[in-house]
Amino acid sequence: MTQDIENVLKNKQVNPTAMRLLVLDFLTKQTAAISLNDLEKGMAPSDRITLYRTLKTFEEKGLVHSIEDGTGATKYALCEHDCDGENHHDLHVHFYCNTCKETFCLPNTRIPEMSLPKGFKQQEMNLIIKGVCQNCG
């Protein structure tokens, strides 16, 4: 466990408990977004409720963002550094691979600016592209 992981938590005003340090360390090593089930399997024998609460705390503080990729399971991925609890700036495309069933953040592929009709106020935006990833292609 590096001091960097602890500093990331402290900078986001998250108390660096042992479990939070372990979860953040685990998330930094992922190449794709993961579900709560995947996190639970990867961190066995951890308590599911504790892992869920940790993810929710991370989301509230701008450490992770949730992704609804159409599979029925919410996935989580690390946020960009300028996210906070009030404003997630992860307006990038997500890619779901139909072959390996992984969901990837594509941070360099931004979601285009959308204009809404008068009276509509945007609160969230999510764009999922489905296909075959570079590993499976």
PDB file of C-alpha atoms in Angstrom:
ATOM      1  CA  MET A   1       0.000   0.000   0.000  1.00  0.00           C
ATOM      2  CA  THR A   2       1.555   3.272  -0.988  1.00  0.00           C
ATOM      3  CA  GLN A   3       1.374   6.639   0.680  1.00  0.00           C
ATOM      4  CA  ASP A   4      -0.114   7.922  -2.591  1.00  0.00           C
ATOM      5  CA  ILE A   5      -3.323   5.926  -2.039  1.00  0.00           C
ATOM      6  CA  GLU A   6      -3.698   7.386   1.436  1.00  0.00           C
ATOM      7  CA  ASN A   7      -3.064  10.907   0.113  1.00  0.00           C
ATOM      8  CA  VAL A   8      -5.721  10.478  -2.582  1.00  0.00           C
ATOM      9  CA  LEU A   9      -8.277   9.629   0.098  1.00  0.00           C
ATOM     10  CA  LYS A  10      -7.214  12.503   2.336  1.00  0.00           C
ATOM     11  CA  ASN A  11      -7.341  14.973  -0.559  1.00  0.00           C
ATOM     12  CA  LYS A  12     -10.968  13.956  -1.167  1.00  0.00           C
ATOM     13  CA  GLN A  13     -11.782  14.276   2.561  1.00  0.00           C
ATOM     14  CA  VAL A  14     -12.222  10.523   2.952  1.00  0.00           C
ATOM     15  CA  ASN A  15     -11.000   8.946   6.172  1.00  0.00           C
ATOM     16  CA  PRO A  16      -8.323   6.434   5.077  1.00  0.00           C
ATOM     17  CA  THR A  17      -9.530   3.291   6.841  1.00  0.00           C
ATOM     18  CA  ALA A  18      -7.841  -0.028   6.098  1.00  0.00           C
ATOM     19  CA  MET A  19     -10.755  -1.203   3.914  1.00  0.00           C
ATOM     20  CA  ARG A  20     -10.909   2.049   1.940  1.00  0.00           C
ATOM     21  CA  LEU A  21      -7.171   1.864   1.292  1.00  0.00           C
ATOM     22  CA  LEU A  22      -7.518  -1.722   0.071  1.00  0.00           C
ATOM     23  CA  VAL A  23     -10.508  -0.946  -2.160  1.00  0.00           C
ATOM     24  CA  LEU A  24      -8.871   2.103  -3.740  1.00  0.00           C
ATOM     25  CA  ASP A  25      -5.665   0.157  -4.300  1.00  0.00           C
ATOM     26  CA  PHE A  26      -7.687  -2.640  -5.934  1.00  0.00           C
ATOM     27  CA  LEU A  27      -9.559  -0.166  -8.166  1.00  0.00           C
ATOM     28  CA  THR A  28      -6.345   1.490  -9.353  1.00  0.00           C
ATOM     29  CA  LYS A  29      -5.171  -1.875 -10.691  1.00  0.00           C
ATOM     30  CA  GLN A  30      -8.279  -2.497 -12.822  1.00  0.00           C
ATOM     31  CA  THR A  31      -8.240  -2.066 -16.591  1.00  0.00           C
ATOM     32  CA  ALA A  32     -12.041  -2.022 -16.875  1.00  0.00           C
ATOM     33  CA  ALA A  33     -14.978  -0.887 -14.774  1.00  0.00           C
ATOM     34  CA  ILE A  34     -16.082  -3.459 -12.201  1.00  0.00           C
ATOM     35  CA  SER A  35     -19.322  -4.415 -10.531  1.00  0.00           C
ATOM     36  CA  LEU A  36     -19.863  -4.871  -6.824  1.00  0.00           C
ATOM     37  CA  ASN A  37     -19.891  -8.648  -7.441  1.00  0.00           C
ATOM     38  CA  ASP A  38     -16.502  -8.478  -9.169  1.00  0.00           C
ATOM     39  CA  LEU A  39     -15.099  -6.351  -6.361  1.00  0.00           C
ATOM     40  CA  GLU A  40     -16.426  -8.806  -3.801  1.00  0.00           C
ATOM     41  CA  LYS A  41     -14.826 -11.755  -5.634  1.00  0.00           C
ATOM     42  CA  GLY A  42     -11.528  -9.919  -6.004  1.00  0.00           C
ATOM     43  CA  MET A  43     -11.410  -8.941  -2.349  1.00  0.00           C
ATOM     44  CA  ALA A  44     -12.791 -12.117  -0.761  1.00  0.00           C
ATOM     45  CA  PRO A  45     -13.534 -12.645   2.090  1.00  0.00           C
ATOM     46  CA  SER A  46     -14.592  -8.985   2.435  1.00  0.00           C
ATOM     47  CA  ASP A  47     -18.070  -8.029   3.589  1.00  0.00           C
ATOM     48  CA  ARG A  48     -20.387  -7.065   0.706  1.00  0.00           C
ATOM     49  CA  ILE A  49     -22.127  -4.301   2.682  1.00  0.00           C
ATOM     50  CA  THR A  50     -18.796  -2.699   3.615  1.00  0.00           C
ATOM     51  CA  LEU A  51     -17.655  -2.816  -0.011  1.00  0.00           C
ATOM     52  CA  TYR A  52     -20.935  -1.276  -1.191  1.00  0.00           C
ATOM     53  CA  ARG A  53     -20.712   1.517   1.392  1.00  0.00           C
ATOM     54  CA  THR A  54     -17.100   2.150   0.405  1.00  0.00           C
ATOM     55  CA  LEU A  55     -18.070   2.483  -3.268  1.00  0.00           C
ATOM     56  CA  LYS A  56     -20.926   4.834  -2.381  1.00  0.00           C
ATOM     57  CA  THR A  57     -18.598   6.985  -0.248  1.00  0.00           C
ATOM     58  CA  PHE A  58     -16.081   7.070  -3.094  1.00  0.00           C
ATOM     59  CA  GLU A  59     -18.829   8.081  -5.519  1.00  0.00           C
ATOM     60  CA  GLU A  60     -20.094  10.832  -3.207  1.00  0.00           C
ATOM     61  CA  LYS A  61     -16.562  12.220  -2.861  1.00  0.00           C
ATOM     62  CA  GLY A  62     -15.721  12.095  -6.581  1.00  0.00           C
ATOM     63  CA  LEU A  63     -13.304   9.148  -6.493  1.00  0.00           C
ATOM     64  CA  VAL A  64     -15.392   6.793  -8.647  1.00  0.00           C
ATOM     65  CA  HIS A  65     -18.279   7.144 -11.051  1.00  0.00           C
ATOM     66  CA  SER A  66     -21.002   4.602 -11.699  1.00  0.00           C
ATOM     67  CA  ILE A  67     -21.816   3.256 -15.142  1.00  0.00           C
ATOM     68  CA  GLU A  68     -25.098   1.739 -16.273  1.00  0.00           C
ATOM     69  CA  ASP A  69     -24.022  -0.331 -19.283  1.00  0.00           C
ATOM     70  CA  GLY A  70     -27.284  -2.156 -19.895  1.00  0.00           C
ATOM     71  CA  THR A  71     -26.208  -5.410 -18.240  1.00  0.00           C
ATOM     72  CA  GLY A  72     -28.294  -4.815 -15.135  1.00  0.00           C
ATOM     73  CA  ALA A  73     -25.248  -4.489 -12.859  1.00  0.00           C
ATOM     74  CA  THR A  74     -23.874  -1.066 -11.993  1.00  0.00           C
ATOM     75  CA  LYS A  75     -20.160  -0.836 -12.723  1.00  0.00           C
ATOM     76  CA  TYR A  76     -17.656   1.478 -11.073  1.00  0.00           C
ATOM     77  CA  ALA A  77     -14.510   3.124 -12.414  1.00  0.00           C
ATOM     78  CA  LEU A  78     -12.086   5.693 -11.074  1.00  0.00           C
ATOM     79  CA  CYS A  79     -12.927   9.321 -11.760  1.00  0.00           C
ATOM     80  CA  GLU A  80     -10.758  11.926 -13.354  1.00  0.00           C
ATOM     81  CA  HIS A  81      -8.790  13.969 -10.834  1.00  0.00           C
ATOM     82  CA  ASP A  82     -10.995  17.066 -10.992  1.00  0.00           C
ATOM     83  CA  CYS A  83     -14.224  15.334  -9.948  1.00  0.00           C
ATOM     84  CA  ASP A  84     -15.820  16.033  -6.605  1.00  0.00           C
ATOM     85  CA  GLY A  85     -18.972  14.994  -4.808  1.00  0.00           C
ATOM     86  CA  GLU A  86     -21.036  17.748  -6.399  1.00  0.00           C
ATOM     87  CA  ASN A  87     -19.719  17.577  -9.944  1.00  0.00           C
ATOM     88  CA  HIS A  88     -18.475  14.545 -11.780  1.00  0.00           C
ATOM     89  CA  HIS A  89     -16.579  15.606 -14.897  1.00  0.00           C
ATOM     90  CA  ASP A  90     -16.470  12.146 -16.413  1.00  0.00           C
ATOM     91  CA  LEU A  91     -18.355  13.109 -19.534  1.00  0.00           C
ATOM     92  CA  HIS A  92     -16.605  10.508 -21.607  1.00  0.00           C
ATOM     93  CA  VAL A  93     -17.889   7.582 -23.608  1.00  0.00           C
ATOM     94  CA  HIS A  94     -18.063   4.112 -22.083  1.00  0.00           C
ATOM     95  CA  PHE A  95     -17.550   1.023 -24.216  1.00  0.00           C
ATOM     96  CA  TYR A  96     -19.129  -2.368 -23.492  1.00  0.00           C
ATOM     97  CA  CYS A  97     -17.507  -5.346 -25.205  1.00  0.00           C
ATOM     98  CA  ASN A  98     -20.070  -7.919 -26.334  1.00  0.00           C
ATOM     99  CA  THR A  99     -17.371 -10.609 -26.345  1.00  0.00           C
ATOM    100  CA  CYS A 100     -15.539 -10.308 -23.004  1.00  0.00           C
ATOM    101  CA  LYS A 101     -18.420  -8.479 -21.252  1.00  0.00           C
ATOM    102  CA  GLU A 102     -16.056  -5.778 -19.903  1.00  0.00           C
ATOM    103  CA  THR A 103     -16.956  -2.092 -19.692  1.00  0.00           C
ATOM    104  CA  PHE A 104     -14.203   0.422 -20.430  1.00  0.00           C
ATOM    105  CA  CYS A 105     -13.917   4.159 -19.860  1.00  0.00           C
ATOM    106  CA  LEU A 106     -12.750   6.023 -22.948  1.00  0.00           C
ATOM    107  CA  PRO A 107     -11.631   9.300 -21.325  1.00  0.00           C
ATOM    108  CA  ASN A 108     -10.251  10.755 -24.554  1.00  0.00           C
ATOM    109  CA  THR A 109     -13.598  10.250 -26.320  1.00  0.00           C
ATOM    110  CA  ARG A 110     -15.805  12.962 -24.924  1.00  0.00           C
ATOM    111  CA  ILE A 111     -19.601  13.000 -25.017  1.00  0.00           C
ATOM    112  CA  PRO A 112     -20.628  15.798 -27.382  1.00  0.00           C
ATOM    113  CA  GLU A 113     -22.329  18.898 -25.986  1.00  0.00           C
ATOM    114  CA  MET A 114     -26.100  18.522 -26.131  1.00  0.00           C
ATOM    115  CA  SER A 115     -28.617  21.346 -26.282  1.00  0.00           C
ATOM    116  CA  LEU A 116     -31.882  20.669 -24.527  1.00  0.00           C
ATOM    117  CA  PRO A 117     -35.242  22.311 -25.125  1.00  0.00           C
ATOM    118  CA  LYS A 118     -36.183  25.255 -22.935  1.00  0.00           C
ATOM    119  CA  GLY A 119     -37.249  24.147 -19.449  1.00  0.00           C
ATOM    120  CA  PHE A 120     -35.129  20.973 -19.445  1.00  0.00           C
ATOM    121  CA  LYS A 121     -32.173  20.802 -17.054  1.00  0.00           C
ATOM    122  CA  GLN A 122     -29.430  18.212 -17.503  1.00  0.00           C
ATOM    123  CA  GLN A 123     -28.339  16.347 -14.392  1.00  0.00           C
ATOM    124  CA  GLU A 124     -26.526  13.333 -15.850  1.00  0.00           C
ATOM    125  CA  MET A 125     -25.334  12.109 -19.196  1.00  0.00           C
ATOM    126  CA  ASN A 126     -24.182   8.626 -20.140  1.00  0.00           C
ATOM    127  CA  LEU A 127     -23.168   7.257 -23.511  1.00  0.00           C
ATOM    128  CA  ILE A 128     -22.488   3.537 -23.989  1.00  0.00           C
ATOM    129  CA  ILE A 129     -21.085   2.150 -27.201  1.00  0.00           C
ATOM    130  CA  LYS A 130     -21.343  -1.609 -27.625  1.00  0.00           C
ATOM    131  CA  GLY A 131     -19.121  -3.693 -29.833  1.00  0.00           C
ATOM    132  CA  VAL A 132     -15.849  -5.627 -29.678  1.00  0.00           C
ATOM    133  CA  CYS A 133     -12.881  -4.224 -27.723  1.00  0.00           C
ATOM    134  CA  GLN A 134      -9.266  -4.144 -28.929  1.00  0.00           C
ATOM    135  CA  ASN A 135      -8.416  -7.229 -26.853  1.00  0.00           C
ATOM    136  CA  CYS A 136     -11.173  -9.337 -28.398  1.00  0.00           C
ATOM    137  CA  GLY A 137     -11.054  -7.924 -31.926  1.00  0.00           C
TER     138      GLY A 137
END
